[in-house]
Short mmCIF file of C-alpha atoms (C1' of nucleotides) in Angstrom, two decimals:
data_model
loop_
_atom_site.label_atom_id
_atom_site.label_comp_id
_atom_site.label_asym_id
_atom_site.label_seq_id
_atom_site.Cartn_x
_atom_site.Cartn_y
_atom_site.Cartn_z
CA UNK A 18 228.12 -52.90 92.72
CA UNK A 19 226.79 -53.11 96.30
CA UNK A 20 230.19 -52.32 97.96
CA UNK A 21 229.91 -50.03 101.06
CA UNK A 22 231.97 -47.30 102.18
CA UNK A 23 231.65 -43.24 101.87
CA UNK A 24 228.48 -41.68 102.54
CA UNK A 25 228.05 -41.13 98.93
CA UNK A 26 228.35 -44.82 98.04
CA UNK A 27 225.71 -45.34 100.32
CA UNK A 28 223.44 -43.01 97.93
CA UNK A 29 225.14 -44.29 95.02
CA UNK A 30 223.78 -47.89 95.83
CA UNK A 31 220.56 -46.86 97.38
CA UNK A 32 219.58 -45.22 93.79
CA UNK A 33 221.03 -47.97 91.85
CA UNK A 34 219.06 -50.72 94.43
CA UNK A 35 215.88 -48.97 93.61
CA UNK A 36 216.29 -48.59 89.98
CA UNK A 37 216.84 -51.88 89.58
CA UNK A 38 213.99 -53.25 91.36
CA UNK A 39 211.68 -50.80 89.59
CA UNK A 40 213.23 -52.18 86.51
CA UNK A 41 212.35 -55.45 87.17
CA UNK A 42 209.10 -55.05 88.66
CA UNK A 43 207.92 -52.25 86.33
CA UNK A 44 209.97 -52.55 83.24
CA UNK A 45 213.07 -50.19 81.43
CA UNK A 46 210.85 -47.91 79.55
CA UNK A 47 208.20 -47.85 82.13
CA UNK A 48 210.36 -46.66 84.75
CA UNK A 49 210.94 -42.82 84.85
CA UNK A 50 214.14 -41.38 86.22
CA UNK A 51 211.32 -39.35 88.32
CA UNK A 52 210.01 -42.50 89.54
CA UNK A 53 213.66 -43.80 90.46
CA UNK A 54 214.21 -40.51 92.38
CA UNK A 55 211.00 -40.58 94.39
CA UNK A 56 211.13 -43.71 95.50
CA UNK A 57 214.40 -43.56 96.57
CA UNK A 58 213.98 -40.39 98.27
CA UNK A 59 216.14 -38.12 96.73
CA UNK A 60 215.75 -35.47 93.88
CA UNK A 61 215.93 -36.20 90.23
CA UNK A 62 218.83 -33.94 89.98
CA UNK A 63 220.54 -36.37 92.47
CA UNK A 64 220.03 -39.24 90.64
CA UNK A 65 221.61 -37.82 87.67
CA UNK A 66 224.64 -37.01 89.17
CA UNK A 67 225.37 -40.56 90.15
CA UNK A 68 224.12 -42.07 87.02
CA UNK A 69 224.38 -39.71 83.95
CA UNK A 70 221.88 -41.61 82.30
CA UNK A 71 219.19 -44.04 82.84
CA UNK A 72 220.84 -46.29 80.42
CA UNK A 73 224.06 -46.08 82.65
CA UNK A 74 222.15 -47.84 85.35
CA UNK A 75 221.62 -50.67 83.10
CA UNK A 76 225.44 -50.70 82.50
CA UNK A 77 226.07 -51.39 86.10
CA UNK A 78 223.73 -54.07 86.21
CA UNK A 79 225.83 -55.69 83.15
CA UNK A 80 228.82 -55.31 84.84
CA UNK A 81 227.20 -57.14 88.09
CA UNK A 82 225.97 -60.19 85.96
CA UNK A 83 229.56 -60.46 84.34
CA UNK A 84 231.15 -60.76 87.76
CA UNK A 85 228.36 -63.02 89.59
CA UNK A 86 228.88 -65.30 86.23
CA UNK A 87 232.26 -65.22 86.95
CA UNK A 88 232.61 -66.19 90.07
CA UNK A 89 229.67 -68.77 90.05
CA UNK A 90 231.41 -70.53 86.79
CA UNK A 91 234.40 -70.34 88.67
CA UNK A 92 233.07 -71.80 91.98
CA UNK A 93 231.59 -74.93 89.81
CA UNK A 94 234.43 -75.54 87.71
CA UNK A 95 236.34 -76.51 90.80
CA UNK A 96 234.20 -79.71 90.93
CA UNK A 97 233.16 -80.00 87.17
CA UNK A 98 235.81 -82.43 85.52
CA UNK A 99 234.71 -83.37 82.70
CA UNK A 100 233.36 -81.36 79.18
CA UNK A 101 229.88 -82.28 79.58
CA UNK A 102 229.60 -80.76 83.51
CA UNK A 103 232.17 -77.79 82.47
CA UNK A 104 230.11 -76.65 79.34
CA UNK A 105 227.02 -77.12 81.54
CA UNK A 106 228.28 -74.87 84.63
CA UNK A 107 229.28 -72.49 82.32
CA UNK A 108 226.07 -72.00 80.40
CA UNK A 109 223.76 -72.48 83.75
CA UNK A 110 225.44 -70.44 85.74
CA UNK A 111 224.78 -67.65 83.39
CA UNK A 112 220.93 -68.63 83.01
CA UNK A 113 220.91 -68.74 86.87
CA UNK A 114 222.48 -64.60 87.10
CA UNK A 115 220.11 -63.66 84.69
CA UNK A 116 216.82 -65.84 85.82
CA UNK A 117 214.18 -63.32 86.48
CA UNK A 118 215.72 -59.99 85.02
CA UNK A 119 214.56 -60.98 81.52
CA UNK A 120 213.05 -57.30 80.95
CA UNK A 121 216.23 -55.91 82.24
CA UNK A 122 218.10 -57.78 79.40
CA UNK A 123 215.44 -56.45 76.94
CA UNK A 124 216.86 -52.59 77.96
CA UNK A 125 220.61 -54.07 77.61
CA UNK A 126 219.83 -55.82 74.10
CA UNK A 127 218.71 -52.23 72.39
CA UNK A 128 222.54 -51.13 72.76
CA UNK A 129 223.55 -54.13 70.66
CA UNK A 130 222.52 -52.77 67.19
CA UNK A 131 224.18 -49.42 67.61
CA UNK A 132 228.00 -49.58 66.65
CA UNK A 133 228.26 -46.12 67.81
CA UNK A 134 226.97 -46.58 71.41
CA UNK A 135 229.32 -46.60 74.49
CA UNK A 136 227.36 -49.72 75.18
CA UNK A 137 227.22 -51.52 72.49
CA UNK A 138 228.20 -55.51 72.78
CA UNK A 139 230.30 -55.54 69.82
CA UNK A 140 231.61 -52.07 70.03
CA UNK A 141 235.32 -51.51 71.26
CA UNK A 142 233.99 -50.25 74.65
CA UNK A 143 232.75 -53.47 75.69
CA UNK A 144 235.91 -55.68 74.30
CA UNK A 145 236.64 -56.08 78.06
CA UNK A 146 233.51 -57.87 78.94
CA UNK A 147 233.32 -60.02 75.62
CA UNK A 148 236.75 -61.04 76.40
CA UNK A 149 235.61 -61.89 80.18
CA UNK A 150 232.80 -63.90 78.87
CA UNK A 151 235.06 -65.82 76.57
CA UNK A 152 237.61 -66.60 79.32
CA UNK A 153 235.15 -68.33 81.14
CA UNK A 154 234.38 -70.61 78.01
CA UNK A 155 237.91 -70.74 77.59
CA UNK A 156 238.19 -71.95 80.94
CA UNK A 157 235.79 -74.68 80.71
CA UNK A 158 237.53 -76.49 77.79
CA UNK A 159 240.70 -75.68 78.94
CA UNK A 160 241.52 -79.38 79.79
CA UNK A 161 240.61 -80.49 76.30
CA UNK A 162 243.30 -82.04 74.06
CA UNK A 163 241.86 -80.14 70.60
CA UNK A 164 243.62 -79.31 67.40
CA UNK A 165 245.20 -75.91 68.08
CA UNK A 166 242.87 -73.94 65.19
CA UNK A 167 240.21 -75.15 67.13
CA UNK A 168 240.99 -74.76 70.34
CA UNK A 169 241.58 -70.94 69.66
CA UNK A 170 238.36 -69.93 68.29
CA UNK A 171 236.45 -72.32 70.66
CA UNK A 172 235.88 -69.78 73.30
CA UNK A 173 234.75 -67.00 71.07
CA UNK A 174 232.23 -69.70 68.79
CA UNK A 175 230.98 -70.95 72.78
CA UNK A 176 230.28 -67.22 73.83
CA UNK A 177 228.43 -66.38 70.24
CA UNK A 178 226.09 -69.87 70.99
CA UNK A 179 225.69 -68.58 74.72
CA UNK A 180 224.53 -65.07 73.22
CA UNK A 181 222.04 -66.83 70.80
CA UNK A 182 221.15 -69.18 73.93
CA UNK A 183 220.43 -65.77 75.87
CA UNK A 184 218.43 -64.35 72.93
CA UNK A 185 216.22 -67.52 73.32
CA UNK A 186 215.95 -67.30 77.13
CA UNK A 187 214.62 -63.50 76.17
CA UNK A 188 211.82 -64.91 74.46
CA UNK A 189 211.12 -68.66 76.24
CA UNK A 190 207.88 -67.83 77.93
CA UNK A 191 208.12 -71.65 79.77
CA UNK A 192 207.87 -71.61 83.68
CA UNK A 193 211.19 -70.55 84.90
CA UNK A 194 212.74 -70.95 81.17
CA UNK A 195 212.68 -74.58 81.34
CA UNK A 196 212.77 -74.92 77.30
CA UNK A 197 216.12 -72.36 77.23
CA UNK A 198 217.67 -75.23 79.79
CA UNK A 199 216.77 -77.79 77.23
CA UNK A 200 218.06 -76.19 74.52
CA UNK A 201 221.28 -75.73 76.32
CA UNK A 202 221.58 -78.98 77.23
CA UNK A 203 220.82 -80.20 73.87
CA UNK A 204 223.41 -77.92 72.29
CA UNK A 205 226.16 -79.23 74.59
CA UNK A 206 225.19 -82.64 73.90
CA UNK A 207 225.60 -81.55 70.39
CA UNK A 208 229.27 -79.77 71.14
CA UNK A 209 230.30 -83.29 72.41
CA UNK A 210 229.10 -85.24 69.55
CA UNK A 211 230.90 -82.79 67.15
CA UNK A 212 234.02 -82.81 69.16
CA UNK A 213 234.68 -86.48 68.18
CA UNK A 214 234.53 -85.64 64.46
CA UNK A 215 236.37 -82.23 64.21
CA UNK A 216 239.74 -83.96 64.43
CA UNK A 217 238.80 -86.45 61.66
CA UNK A 218 241.07 -85.90 58.57
CA UNK A 219 237.70 -86.00 56.26
CA UNK A 220 236.53 -82.41 58.09
CA UNK A 221 239.83 -80.99 58.18
CA UNK A 222 239.66 -79.18 54.94
CA UNK A 223 236.10 -77.68 55.87
CA UNK A 224 237.11 -76.80 59.29
CA UNK A 225 239.97 -74.71 58.09
CA UNK A 226 237.92 -73.33 55.90
CA UNK A 227 235.29 -72.27 58.11
CA UNK A 228 237.96 -70.94 60.96
CA UNK A 229 239.70 -68.85 57.94
CA UNK A 230 236.30 -67.41 57.11
CA UNK A 231 235.66 -66.09 60.46
CA UNK A 232 239.59 -65.22 61.07
CA UNK A 233 239.33 -63.23 57.63
CA UNK A 234 235.74 -61.65 58.97
CA UNK A 235 237.76 -60.35 62.31
CA UNK A 236 235.11 -62.85 64.13
CA UNK A 237 237.54 -64.88 65.66
CA UNK A 238 241.13 -63.90 67.09
CA UNK B 12 205.43 -47.13 50.23
CA UNK B 13 205.78 -44.81 47.11
CA UNK B 14 202.49 -45.76 45.73
CA UNK B 15 200.49 -42.52 44.21
CA UNK B 16 196.96 -41.51 44.27
CA UNK B 17 194.83 -39.40 46.48
CA UNK B 18 196.04 -35.90 47.80
CA UNK B 19 196.57 -37.63 51.03
CA UNK B 20 199.20 -40.45 49.56
CA UNK B 21 201.13 -37.60 48.35
CA UNK B 22 201.38 -35.80 51.30
CA UNK B 23 202.32 -39.39 53.26
CA UNK B 24 204.81 -40.27 51.12
CA UNK B 25 206.19 -36.90 51.32
CA UNK B 26 206.54 -37.11 55.01
CA UNK B 27 207.57 -40.66 54.65
CA UNK B 28 210.80 -40.00 52.26
CA UNK B 29 211.56 -36.81 54.62
CA UNK B 30 211.88 -38.65 57.55
CA UNK B 31 213.80 -41.57 56.05
CA UNK B 32 216.23 -39.02 54.62
CA UNK B 33 216.69 -37.41 58.03
CA UNK B 34 216.98 -40.72 59.72
CA UNK B 35 219.67 -41.70 56.88
CA UNK B 36 221.43 -38.47 57.70
CA UNK B 37 221.15 -37.55 60.71
CA UNK B 38 220.05 -40.77 62.82
CA UNK B 39 217.06 -41.98 64.00
CA UNK B 40 217.28 -40.43 67.66
CA UNK B 41 218.79 -37.31 66.62
CA UNK B 42 215.94 -36.58 64.17
CA UNK B 43 212.91 -35.21 66.07
CA UNK B 44 209.29 -35.49 64.59
CA UNK B 45 209.39 -31.55 64.52
CA UNK B 46 212.44 -32.00 62.38
CA UNK B 47 210.64 -34.34 60.11
CA UNK B 48 207.60 -31.71 59.81
CA UNK B 49 209.63 -29.00 59.46
CA UNK B 50 211.70 -30.26 56.66
CA UNK B 51 208.54 -31.76 54.79
CA UNK B 52 206.80 -28.37 55.37
CA UNK B 53 203.93 -29.47 57.43
CA UNK B 54 203.13 -28.97 60.85
CA UNK B 55 203.78 -31.60 63.36
CA UNK B 56 199.87 -32.56 63.86
CA UNK B 57 199.80 -33.48 59.91
CA UNK B 58 202.78 -35.71 60.62
CA UNK B 59 201.27 -37.46 63.45
CA UNK B 60 198.22 -37.63 61.43
CA UNK B 61 199.68 -39.96 59.41
CA UNK B 62 202.33 -41.62 61.30
CA UNK B 63 200.92 -42.44 64.85
CA UNK B 64 204.58 -42.79 66.27
CA UNK B 65 208.06 -41.98 65.01
CA UNK B 66 208.60 -45.83 65.27
CA UNK B 67 205.93 -46.38 63.01
CA UNK B 68 207.56 -44.63 60.07
CA UNK B 69 210.65 -47.28 60.57
CA UNK B 70 208.29 -49.97 60.51
CA UNK B 71 207.02 -48.87 56.96
CA UNK B 72 210.49 -48.68 55.97
CA UNK B 73 210.54 -52.19 57.06
CA UNK B 74 207.64 -53.63 54.81
CA UNK B 75 209.50 -51.81 51.83
CA UNK B 76 212.87 -53.44 52.25
CA UNK B 77 210.96 -56.84 52.39
CA UNK B 78 209.03 -55.92 49.59
CA UNK B 79 212.03 -54.95 47.54
CA UNK B 80 213.81 -58.07 48.87
CA UNK B 81 211.41 -60.38 47.31
CA UNK B 82 211.35 -58.14 44.08
CA UNK B 83 214.86 -58.22 43.31
CA UNK B 84 215.77 -61.49 44.54
CA UNK B 85 213.06 -63.00 42.45
CA UNK B 86 214.27 -61.35 39.38
CA UNK B 87 217.74 -62.60 39.77
CA UNK B 88 216.25 -66.25 40.38
CA UNK B 89 215.25 -66.30 36.80
CA UNK B 90 218.57 -66.27 35.62
CA UNK B 91 220.37 -67.96 38.45
CA UNK B 92 220.29 -71.64 38.34
CA UNK B 93 222.92 -73.44 40.20
CA UNK B 94 222.63 -73.20 43.93
CA UNK B 95 225.74 -70.65 44.41
CA UNK B 96 224.23 -67.98 42.26
CA UNK B 97 220.86 -68.88 43.83
CA UNK B 98 221.96 -68.24 47.62
CA UNK B 99 224.34 -65.58 46.42
CA UNK B 100 221.25 -63.84 44.66
CA UNK B 101 218.95 -64.41 47.89
CA UNK B 102 221.77 -62.94 50.00
CA UNK B 103 223.37 -59.85 48.06
CA UNK B 104 219.91 -58.60 47.02
CA UNK B 105 219.15 -58.03 50.72
CA UNK B 106 222.40 -56.39 51.19
CA UNK B 107 221.98 -53.95 48.05
CA UNK B 108 218.69 -52.99 49.32
CA UNK B 109 220.04 -52.30 52.82
CA UNK B 110 223.26 -50.97 51.66
CA UNK B 111 223.60 -47.09 52.76
CA UNK B 112 220.87 -47.48 55.38
CA UNK B 113 222.83 -49.30 58.24
CA UNK B 114 222.19 -46.40 60.47
CA UNK B 115 218.19 -47.12 59.95
CA UNK B 116 218.67 -50.74 60.62
CA UNK B 117 220.03 -50.05 63.90
CA UNK B 118 216.64 -48.39 64.93
CA UNK B 119 215.14 -51.00 63.67
CA UNK B 120 217.51 -53.69 66.01
CA UNK B 121 216.61 -52.35 69.17
CA UNK B 122 213.12 -53.67 68.44
CA UNK B 123 214.48 -57.27 68.40
CA UNK B 124 215.07 -57.69 71.83
CA UNK B 125 211.33 -56.83 73.51
CA UNK B 126 209.25 -59.79 73.18
CA UNK B 127 206.52 -57.62 74.00
CA UNK B 128 206.97 -54.94 71.33
CA UNK B 129 204.89 -55.06 68.40
CA UNK B 130 207.53 -54.56 65.98
CA UNK B 131 209.96 -57.24 67.88
CA UNK B 132 211.84 -59.14 65.01
CA UNK B 133 210.68 -62.60 66.87
CA UNK B 134 206.99 -62.28 68.07
CA UNK B 135 204.10 -63.13 66.84
CA UNK B 136 203.22 -59.97 65.41
CA UNK B 137 206.11 -60.18 62.74
CA UNK B 138 205.90 -63.67 61.86
CA UNK B 139 204.54 -62.92 58.41
CA UNK B 140 207.63 -60.95 57.79
CA UNK B 141 210.19 -63.95 58.81
CA UNK B 142 208.13 -66.45 57.09
CA UNK B 143 208.25 -64.10 53.62
CA UNK B 144 212.06 -63.74 54.33
CA UNK B 145 212.61 -67.45 54.41
CA UNK B 146 210.31 -68.14 51.75
CA UNK B 147 213.04 -66.41 49.79
CA UNK B 148 215.60 -68.88 50.55
CA UNK B 149 212.90 -71.72 50.48
CA UNK B 150 212.78 -70.79 46.70
CA UNK B 151 216.83 -70.38 46.42
CA UNK B 152 217.25 -74.11 47.31
CA UNK B 153 213.51 -75.48 45.77
CA UNK B 154 215.41 -77.18 43.13
CA UNK B 155 217.96 -79.23 45.10
CA UNK B 156 217.76 -82.63 46.29
CA UNK B 157 218.46 -82.66 49.77
CA UNK B 158 217.05 -85.16 52.49
CA UNK B 159 213.33 -84.19 53.38
CA UNK B 160 214.26 -83.05 57.20
CA UNK B 161 217.16 -80.60 55.92
CA UNK B 162 214.79 -79.24 52.91
CA UNK B 163 212.29 -78.63 55.48
CA UNK B 164 214.55 -76.44 58.09
CA UNK B 165 217.06 -75.08 55.60
CA UNK B 166 214.81 -72.06 54.71
CA UNK B 167 214.77 -71.24 58.19
CA UNK B 168 218.36 -71.65 59.00
CA UNK B 169 219.50 -69.43 56.15
CA UNK B 170 217.12 -66.94 57.23
CA UNK B 171 219.03 -67.22 60.40
CA UNK B 172 222.35 -67.24 58.98
CA UNK B 173 221.50 -63.69 56.74
CA UNK B 174 220.10 -62.28 60.27
CA UNK B 175 223.49 -63.02 61.56
CA UNK B 176 225.23 -61.53 58.44
CA UNK B 177 222.91 -58.12 58.98
CA UNK B 178 224.48 -57.93 62.45
CA UNK B 179 228.16 -57.86 61.07
CA UNK B 180 226.63 -55.85 58.07
CA UNK B 181 225.92 -53.32 60.91
CA UNK B 182 229.52 -53.34 62.17
CA UNK B 183 231.22 -53.11 58.84
CA UNK B 184 233.04 -50.17 58.70
CA UNK B 185 234.94 -50.93 55.56
CA UNK B 186 234.11 -49.05 52.06
CA UNK B 187 230.96 -50.23 50.76
CA UNK B 188 230.80 -52.88 53.53
CA UNK B 189 233.06 -55.21 51.33
CA UNK B 190 233.72 -57.01 53.97
CA UNK B 191 230.15 -58.57 54.90
CA UNK B 192 230.26 -59.17 50.82
CA UNK B 193 233.14 -61.64 51.36
CA UNK B 194 231.78 -63.04 54.74
CA UNK B 195 228.70 -63.86 52.51
CA UNK B 196 230.39 -65.27 49.93
CA UNK B 197 232.36 -67.32 52.06
CA UNK B 198 229.41 -68.59 53.84
CA UNK B 199 227.90 -69.60 50.93
CA UNK B 200 230.89 -71.25 49.85
CA UNK B 201 230.91 -73.30 53.32
CA UNK B 202 227.06 -74.01 52.63
CA UNK B 203 228.09 -75.63 49.15
CA UNK B 204 230.76 -77.86 50.80
CA UNK B 205 228.34 -78.77 53.73
CA UNK B 206 225.51 -79.89 51.27
CA UNK B 207 228.03 -82.92 49.79
CA UNK B 208 228.52 -83.82 53.17
CA UNK B 209 224.72 -83.36 54.83
CA UNK B 210 223.88 -86.88 53.28
CA UNK B 211 226.50 -88.87 54.25
CA UNK B 212 225.34 -92.23 56.68
CA UNK B 213 227.98 -91.20 59.10
CA UNK B 214 226.76 -87.46 59.58
CA UNK B 215 222.85 -88.98 59.70
CA UNK B 216 222.83 -89.33 63.39
CA UNK B 217 224.01 -85.94 64.41
CA UNK B 218 222.08 -84.36 61.72
CA UNK B 219 219.06 -85.99 63.23
CA UNK B 220 219.73 -85.02 66.16
CA UNK B 221 220.34 -81.38 65.72
CA UNK B 222 217.39 -81.01 63.72
CA UNK B 223 215.37 -82.78 66.77
CA UNK B 224 216.98 -80.32 69.21
CA UNK B 225 215.83 -77.19 66.74
CA UNK B 226 212.34 -78.56 66.23
CA UNK B 227 211.73 -79.23 69.98
CA UNK B 228 212.78 -75.90 70.85
CA UNK B 229 210.23 -74.45 67.99
CA UNK B 230 213.20 -72.75 66.39
CA UNK B 231 212.45 -74.44 63.08
CA UNK B 232 208.99 -75.81 61.93
"C1'" DG C 14 188.72 -36.28 55.12
"C1'" DT C 15 193.04 -33.49 55.04
"C1'" DC C 16 195.52 -30.22 57.65
"C1'" DT C 17 196.96 -26.17 61.10
"C1'" DA C 18 197.99 -24.16 64.96
"C1'" DT C 19 198.44 -24.51 69.56
"C1'" DA C 20 198.71 -26.13 73.68
"C1'" DA C 21 200.14 -29.25 77.85
"C1'" DA C 22 201.49 -33.71 79.73
"C1'" DG C 23 205.13 -36.24 80.80
"C1'" DG C 24 210.02 -37.98 80.69
"C1'" DG C 25 215.07 -37.29 79.81
"C1'" DA C 26 218.46 -34.56 80.79
"C1'" DT C 27 221.36 -29.77 82.47
"C1'" DA C 28 223.08 -25.64 84.58
"C1'" DG C 29 223.55 -23.65 88.06
"C1'" DA C 30 222.20 -22.42 93.11
"C1'" DC C 31 223.19 -24.09 97.94
"C1'" DG D 19 226.95 -34.07 96.93
"C1'" DT D 20 222.77 -32.82 96.40
"C1'" DC D 21 218.35 -29.96 95.20
"C1'" DT D 22 215.60 -26.32 92.28
"C1'" DA D 23 214.55 -24.88 87.92
"C1'" DT D 24 214.68 -25.31 83.37
"C1'" DC D 25 215.15 -27.00 78.49
"C1'" DC D 26 214.03 -29.44 74.95
"C1'" DC D 27 211.51 -33.76 73.08
"C1'" DT D 28 207.73 -37.10 72.25
"C1'" DT D 29 203.44 -37.64 72.26
"C1'" DT D 30 198.55 -36.50 72.82
"C1'" DA D 31 194.71 -33.43 72.63
"C1'" DT D 32 191.65 -29.98 70.69
"C1'" DA D 33 189.51 -25.92 68.24
"C1'" DG D 34 188.91 -24.85 63.71
"C1'" DA D 35 190.11 -23.92 58.67
"C1'" DC D 36 189.81 -25.79 53.95
#
DNA sequence: GTCTATAAAGGGATAGAC
DNA sequence: GTCTATCCCTTTATAGAC
């Protein structure tokens, strides 16, 4: 996104930027492709030439979010040494990127329930996105000494937690979504507390069982 | 749904049944109101006379699912005494009701991400549905001796777990969604195991903290 | 009150001309 | 690479039959 170059890239970016602006201001469903084309000063067909569907514009935004998240999280990882700061960096940078775009996220959300959809969060076509997202959490916990089975599944579980927090974020009407920030911080504190328990021999059987269940279900690697 | 009576009820039910059949066979987006009207043998206007929108037909289905779940779960509760059977009844009856309607569920799913939508799962308009759903889980654990704070939040947490299982169900391509059944059974076993730990004094602080966090976030009562 | 027939506004998507 | 013209669909609306 926003890379410059040939003339076509200029038009494409112009249409994209206009569309995202309208989606943010007016909402996804409320914005028509005709609006986008008109405001961008191109014909309807031109908009469809660059974006095969209205949804594909949102898909572009999804990529942008992933890139931004990776960039910002890694930037903060350079200075964050302890687990708390690193988990905090991983989740809060994501919220930073999405702050103000909650209406757009609603449009993304709808793809999640359709296994056949190209943009479904859990479908094969978006596996790369998921893995990239989990990778950020893997980097957050990279230096931690943890039982191997825990370390294997932790990134995916943190990714799942982060998805839950994003859902909360979507519904959070508090100013600047402060409640979500608090929820995230609280969740991190719980993780830190759980981290101490997780290696205890008493916990081992239930831990093994839980991870085994998730593995069998294909929910974790 | 399916209640008989006046002539209008007959037509209404006929349109509803036809629409659901087409949604199941062809998919929600692929089925047009014109298809529904045509297959039901009524004019387009008649279909819109009974259902103000295509979505409102799906909303009707949602009510039907809730009613059926309550009915079937309570029927099984009469014979199920231990916690395992009662949790099993609560979740498996829901899956029974939804079995074969996964395409329809995809259509329902999309409402979940839009806080402004009348049919959003987490919005104020559907609170009754959520509470009714949690009520079934409350009945499943009614006879259990549990710390009061746990007993207060358990129905909501079980409801959340059940929502997660339904998401898995949506994506489960195994024949008759056997994998989801296994996942549900495994989750129940984990709950039984956790049930033994939950009252331990060592666990108390982290438990209090976790529940406090959920309360502050407004996620549990 | 229940429904048919019909039209038309508004919007997603496409074919093909330029 | 861009635009015009067009199709199909949802939805709303209306006039009138039963």
